[in-house]
Coordinates of C-alpha atoms in Angstrom, one line a residue:
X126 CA 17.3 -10.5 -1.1
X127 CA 17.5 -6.3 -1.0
X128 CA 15.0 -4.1 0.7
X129 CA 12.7 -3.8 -1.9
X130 CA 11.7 -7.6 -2.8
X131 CA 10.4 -6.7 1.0
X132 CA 8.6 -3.9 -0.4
X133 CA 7.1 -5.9 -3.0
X134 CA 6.1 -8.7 -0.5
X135 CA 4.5 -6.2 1.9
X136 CA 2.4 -4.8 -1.3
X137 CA 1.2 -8.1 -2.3
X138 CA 0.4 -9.0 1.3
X139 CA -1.5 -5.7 1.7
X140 CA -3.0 -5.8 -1.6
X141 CA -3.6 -9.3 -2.2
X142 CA -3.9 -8.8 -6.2
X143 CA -0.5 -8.5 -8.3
X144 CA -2.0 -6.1 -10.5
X145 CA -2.7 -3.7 -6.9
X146 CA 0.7 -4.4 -5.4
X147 CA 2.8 -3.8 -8.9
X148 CA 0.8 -0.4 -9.3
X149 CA 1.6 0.2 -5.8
X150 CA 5.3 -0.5 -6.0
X151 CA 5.7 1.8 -9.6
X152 CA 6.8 -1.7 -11.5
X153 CA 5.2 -4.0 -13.9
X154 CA 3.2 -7.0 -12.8
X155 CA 5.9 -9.1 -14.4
X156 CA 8.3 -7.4 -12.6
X157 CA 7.0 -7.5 -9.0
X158 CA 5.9 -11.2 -9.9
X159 CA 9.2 -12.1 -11.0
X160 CA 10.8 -11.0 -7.8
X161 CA 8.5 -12.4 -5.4
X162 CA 9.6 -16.3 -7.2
X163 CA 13.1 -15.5 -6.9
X164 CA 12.3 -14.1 -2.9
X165 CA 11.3 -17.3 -2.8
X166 CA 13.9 -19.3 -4.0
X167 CA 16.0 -17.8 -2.1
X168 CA 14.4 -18.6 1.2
X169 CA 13.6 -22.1 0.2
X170 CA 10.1 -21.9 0.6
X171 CA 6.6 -21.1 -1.0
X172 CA 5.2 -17.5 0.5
X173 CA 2.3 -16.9 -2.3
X174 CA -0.5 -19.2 -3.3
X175 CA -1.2 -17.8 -6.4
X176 CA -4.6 -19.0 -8.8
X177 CA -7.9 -17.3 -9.1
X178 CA -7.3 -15.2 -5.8
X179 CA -3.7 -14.7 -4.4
X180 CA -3.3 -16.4 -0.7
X181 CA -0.4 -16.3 1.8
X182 CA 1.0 -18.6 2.9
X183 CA 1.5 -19.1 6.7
X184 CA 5.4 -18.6 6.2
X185 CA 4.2 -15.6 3.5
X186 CA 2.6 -13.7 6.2
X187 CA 5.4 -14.4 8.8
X188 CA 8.0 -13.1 6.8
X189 CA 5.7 -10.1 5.4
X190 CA 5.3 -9.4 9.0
X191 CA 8.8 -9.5 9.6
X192 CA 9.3 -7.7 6.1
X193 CA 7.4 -4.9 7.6
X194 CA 9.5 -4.3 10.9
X195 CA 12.6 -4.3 8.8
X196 CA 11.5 -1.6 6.3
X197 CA 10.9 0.1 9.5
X198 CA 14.2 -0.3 10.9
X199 CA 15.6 0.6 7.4
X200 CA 13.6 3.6 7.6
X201 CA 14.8 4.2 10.7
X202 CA 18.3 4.7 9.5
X203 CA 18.0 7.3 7.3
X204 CA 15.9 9.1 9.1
X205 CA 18.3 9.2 11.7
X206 CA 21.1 10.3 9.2
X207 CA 18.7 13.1 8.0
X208 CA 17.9 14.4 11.1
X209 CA 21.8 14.6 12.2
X210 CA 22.1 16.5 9.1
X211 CA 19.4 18.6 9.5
X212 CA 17.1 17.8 12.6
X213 CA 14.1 20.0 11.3
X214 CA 14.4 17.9 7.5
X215 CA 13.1 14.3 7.0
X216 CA 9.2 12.6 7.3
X217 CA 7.3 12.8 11.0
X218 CA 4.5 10.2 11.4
X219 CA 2.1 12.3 13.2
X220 CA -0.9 10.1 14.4
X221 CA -4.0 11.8 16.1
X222 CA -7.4 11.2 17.3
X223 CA -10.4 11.9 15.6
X224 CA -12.1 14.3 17.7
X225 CA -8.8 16.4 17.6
X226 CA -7.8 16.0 13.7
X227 CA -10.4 18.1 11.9
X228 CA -10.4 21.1 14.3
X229 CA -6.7 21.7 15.4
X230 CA -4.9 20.3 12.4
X231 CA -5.8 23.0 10.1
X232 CA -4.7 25.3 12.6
X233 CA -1.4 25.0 12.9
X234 CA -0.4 22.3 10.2
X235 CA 0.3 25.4 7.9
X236 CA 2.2 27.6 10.3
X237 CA 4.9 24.6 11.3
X238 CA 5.6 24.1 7.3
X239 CA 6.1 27.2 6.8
X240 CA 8.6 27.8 9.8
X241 CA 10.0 24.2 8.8
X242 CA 9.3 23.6 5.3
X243 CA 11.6 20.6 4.9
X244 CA 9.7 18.6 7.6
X245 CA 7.5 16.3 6.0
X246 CA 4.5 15.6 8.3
X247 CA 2.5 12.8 7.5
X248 CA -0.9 12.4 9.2
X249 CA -2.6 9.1 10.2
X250 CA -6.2 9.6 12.1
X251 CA -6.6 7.0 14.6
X252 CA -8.7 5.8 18.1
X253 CA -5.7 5.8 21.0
X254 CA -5.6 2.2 20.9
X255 CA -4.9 2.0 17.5
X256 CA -2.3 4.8 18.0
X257 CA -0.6 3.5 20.8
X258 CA 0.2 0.2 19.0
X259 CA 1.4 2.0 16.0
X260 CA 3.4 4.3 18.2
X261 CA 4.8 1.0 20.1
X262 CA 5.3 -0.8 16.9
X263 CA 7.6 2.4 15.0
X264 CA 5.1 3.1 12.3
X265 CA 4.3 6.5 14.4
X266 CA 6.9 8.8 15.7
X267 CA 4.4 10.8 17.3
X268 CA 1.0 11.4 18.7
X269 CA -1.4 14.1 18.9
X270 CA -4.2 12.8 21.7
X271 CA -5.7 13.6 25.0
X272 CA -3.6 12.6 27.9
X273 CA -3.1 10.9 30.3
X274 CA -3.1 7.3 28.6
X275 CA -3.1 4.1 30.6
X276 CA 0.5 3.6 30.5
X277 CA 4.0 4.7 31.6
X278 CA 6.4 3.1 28.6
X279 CA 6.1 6.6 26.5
X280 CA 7.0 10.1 27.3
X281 CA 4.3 13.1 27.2
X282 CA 4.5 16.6 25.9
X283 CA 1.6 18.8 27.4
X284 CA 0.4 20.8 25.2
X285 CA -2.8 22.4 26.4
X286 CA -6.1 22.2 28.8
X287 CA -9.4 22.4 26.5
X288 CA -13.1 23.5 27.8
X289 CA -16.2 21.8 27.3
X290 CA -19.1 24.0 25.8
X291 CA -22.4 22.8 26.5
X292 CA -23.9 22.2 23.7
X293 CA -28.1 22.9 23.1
X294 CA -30.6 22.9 20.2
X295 CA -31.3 26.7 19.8
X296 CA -34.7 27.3 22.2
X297 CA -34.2 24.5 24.5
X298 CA -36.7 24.8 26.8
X299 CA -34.6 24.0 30.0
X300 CA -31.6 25.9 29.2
X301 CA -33.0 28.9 26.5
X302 CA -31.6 31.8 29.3
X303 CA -28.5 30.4 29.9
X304 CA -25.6 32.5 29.6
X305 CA -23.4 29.9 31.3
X306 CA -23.9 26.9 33.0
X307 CA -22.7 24.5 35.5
X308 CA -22.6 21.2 36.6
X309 CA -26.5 21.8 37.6
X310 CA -27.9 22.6 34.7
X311 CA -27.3 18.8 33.4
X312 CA -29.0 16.7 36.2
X313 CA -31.8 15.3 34.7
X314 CA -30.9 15.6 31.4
X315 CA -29.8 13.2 28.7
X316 CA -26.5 13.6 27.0
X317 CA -25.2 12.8 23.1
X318 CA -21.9 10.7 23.7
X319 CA -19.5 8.7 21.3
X320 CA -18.5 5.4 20.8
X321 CA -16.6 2.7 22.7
X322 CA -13.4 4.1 22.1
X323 CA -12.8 7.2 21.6
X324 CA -11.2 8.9 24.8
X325 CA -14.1 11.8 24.8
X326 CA -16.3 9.8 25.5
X327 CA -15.2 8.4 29.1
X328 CA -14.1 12.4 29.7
X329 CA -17.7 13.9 29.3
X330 CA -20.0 10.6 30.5
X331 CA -17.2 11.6 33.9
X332 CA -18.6 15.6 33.6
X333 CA -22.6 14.2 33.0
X334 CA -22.3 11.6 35.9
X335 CA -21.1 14.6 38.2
X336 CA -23.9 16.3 36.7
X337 CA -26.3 14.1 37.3
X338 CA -26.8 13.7 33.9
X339 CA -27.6 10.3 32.2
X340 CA -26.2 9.1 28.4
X341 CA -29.1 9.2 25.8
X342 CA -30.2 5.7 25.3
X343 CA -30.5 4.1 21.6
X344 CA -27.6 6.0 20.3
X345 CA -24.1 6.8 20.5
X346 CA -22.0 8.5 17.9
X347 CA -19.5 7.5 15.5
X348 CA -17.8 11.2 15.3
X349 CA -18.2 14.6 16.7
X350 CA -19.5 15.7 13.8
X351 CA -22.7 13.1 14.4
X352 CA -23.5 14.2 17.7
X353 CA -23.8 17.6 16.2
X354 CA -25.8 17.2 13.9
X355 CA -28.2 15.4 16.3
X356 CA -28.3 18.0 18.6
X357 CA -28.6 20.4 15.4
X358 CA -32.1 17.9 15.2
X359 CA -33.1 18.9 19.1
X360 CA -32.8 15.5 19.4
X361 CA -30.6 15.9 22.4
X362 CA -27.7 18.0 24.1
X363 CA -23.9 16.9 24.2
X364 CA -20.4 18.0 25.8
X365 CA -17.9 19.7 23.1
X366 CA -15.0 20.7 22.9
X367 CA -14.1 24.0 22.4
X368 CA -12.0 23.9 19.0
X369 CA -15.0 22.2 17.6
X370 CA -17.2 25.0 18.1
X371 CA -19.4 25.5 15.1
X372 CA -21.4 28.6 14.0
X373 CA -24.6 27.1 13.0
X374 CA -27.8 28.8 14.4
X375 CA -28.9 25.8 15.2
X376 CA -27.1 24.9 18.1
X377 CA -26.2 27.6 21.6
X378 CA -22.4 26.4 22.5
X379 CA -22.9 27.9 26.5
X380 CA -19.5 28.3 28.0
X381 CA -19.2 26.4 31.6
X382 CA -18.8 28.5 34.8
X383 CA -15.1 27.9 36.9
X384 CA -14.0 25.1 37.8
X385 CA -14.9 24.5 33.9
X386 CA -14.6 20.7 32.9
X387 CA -11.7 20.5 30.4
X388 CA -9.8 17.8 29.0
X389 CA -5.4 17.2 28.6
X390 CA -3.8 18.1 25.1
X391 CA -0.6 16.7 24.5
X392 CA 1.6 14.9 22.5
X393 CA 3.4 11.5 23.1
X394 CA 6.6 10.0 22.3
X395 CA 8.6 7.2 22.4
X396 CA 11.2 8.0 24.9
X397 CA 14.4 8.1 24.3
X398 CA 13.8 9.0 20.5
X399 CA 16.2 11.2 18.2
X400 CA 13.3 12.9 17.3
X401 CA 13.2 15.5 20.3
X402 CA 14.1 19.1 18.2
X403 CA 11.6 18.2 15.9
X404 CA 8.6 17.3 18.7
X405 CA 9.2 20.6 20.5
X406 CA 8.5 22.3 17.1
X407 CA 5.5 20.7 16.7
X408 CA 4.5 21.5 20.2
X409 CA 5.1 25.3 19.8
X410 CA 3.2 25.2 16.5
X411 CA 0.0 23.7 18.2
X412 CA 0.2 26.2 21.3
X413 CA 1.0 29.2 18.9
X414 CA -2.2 28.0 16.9
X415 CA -4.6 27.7 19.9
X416 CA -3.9 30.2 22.1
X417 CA -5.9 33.0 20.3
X418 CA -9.0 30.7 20.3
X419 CA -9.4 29.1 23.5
X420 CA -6.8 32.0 25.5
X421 CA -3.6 31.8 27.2
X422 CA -5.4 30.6 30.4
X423 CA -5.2 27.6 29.0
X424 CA -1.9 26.6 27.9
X425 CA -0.1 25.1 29.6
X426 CA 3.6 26.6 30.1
X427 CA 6.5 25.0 28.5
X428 CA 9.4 25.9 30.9
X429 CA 6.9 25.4 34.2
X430 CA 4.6 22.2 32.7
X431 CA 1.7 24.5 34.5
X432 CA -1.5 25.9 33.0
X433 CA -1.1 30.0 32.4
X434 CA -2.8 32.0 35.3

């Protein structure tokens, strides 16, 4: 048994078709098929039902499982020997939410490889939870999310403190004069918000509810880019963030008057991990990247772990 039976096991698991996991693995059918028999023979016992559609077996998908936190591991290891050799050299699992992805990723994705061009960051777009576990689990080395999260076992990097715009359907009759608003300016009003699960939305239903603003009944988003189009209908206003800021004349984004309702930035870690030079290159890149569009007000210091006065 080597590593890359595993591999092959994993990709038939995943796959569930030969065909899939052999294309998958860069080998032949026969190949991959041929390997999984001997994988089994040399455990003793059957892992793959194999006739019109291929089926694990229990014991299949508990040593695929298995299979999985191993390649992991073996990962792990030269990783760890890249990294000694050259700490800014080797893959980063990045994970990150979706309401932070599209509008800070192409911001300063392209500055940190060119500063580090032999760090390989690969992106996975996630909801926390899904990050978290990932995270938990070694499949993630890092995350790109707004803090805090509701637990203690990881380490955070802050990064930076983002404002909410209020965002209107051009000529809304309420708020047409505004220049900027407060807290005020949403009682009575009903408010675009996301799905179960993503962080946003618990941070602006916190900012309507202070308001006294209510959540706009019948719908709730399955993206940012949902909501805005719905408020680009008039069929409603919404809270965004400020890196999502779009130019369309169809919506007013009306800057909030101090204290302005932000949301936390940061990144989070695994503590203890190898990976520390490489995190704090990432963080640099990201506040480098944001500070001319949202100002140095606020980001928050490195050295102090404060928001810039």
């Amino acid at each position: 048994m080597n590593l890359r039976d595993l591999e092959y096991l994993v990709a038939l698991d995943e796959e569930r078709h030969f065909h899939r996991a052999a294309e998958r693995c860069f080998v032949s059918q026969p190949t991959l098929s041929g390997q999984i028999k001997k994988l089994e023979e040399y455990l003793g016992v059957m892992l793959v039902e194999r006739g019109r559609q291929v089926r694990m077996t229990e014991a299949g998908r508990l040593v695929a499982a298995q299979a999985r936190r191993v390649l992991t591991e073996a990962r792990g290891v030269k990783e760890i020997a890249t990294t000694f050799r050259d700490p800014m050299a080797g893959r980063l699992q990045l994970g990150v939410i979706p309401t932070i992805a599209p509008y800070l990723l192409p911001l300063f994705v392209p500055r940190l490889h060119k500063r580090h061009p032999r760090l390989q960051l690969f992106l996975h777009e996630h909801q926390t939870a899904v990050l978290l576990d990932k995270l938990r689990n070694g499949d993630l080395d890092l995350l790109l999310l707004a803090l805090p999260v509701e637990t203690d076992e990881f380490e955070e990097i802050d990064l930076y403190r983002e404002p909410f715009l209020l965002s209107v359907p051009a000529g809304h009759p309420d708020l047409a004069g505004v220049k900027t608003a407060g807290l005020d300016h949403l009682h009575g009003q009903e408010v675009l918000l996301l799905e179960e699960g993503h962080c946003l939305r618990g941070q602006a239903l916190d900012v309507c509810l202070l308001g006294g603003a209510s959540e706009y009944s019948g719908f709730r988003g399955t993206s940012l880019e949902t909501v805005r189009q719905m408020v680009a209908e008039g069929i409603g206003i919404t809270l965004m963030p400020q890196l999502a800021q779009g130019r369309e004349k169809s919506i007013r984004y009306i800057p909030f008057a101090d204290p302005v309702p932000t949301r936390r930035v940061g990144l989070l870690h695994r503590s203890g991990s190898y990976r520390t030079e490489a995190f704090a290159a990432v963080a640099q890149a990201v506040r480098e990247a944001v500070t001319p569009v949202l100002g140095e007000r606020w980001i928050v210091d490195q050295s102090q772990g404060s928001v810039r006065k």
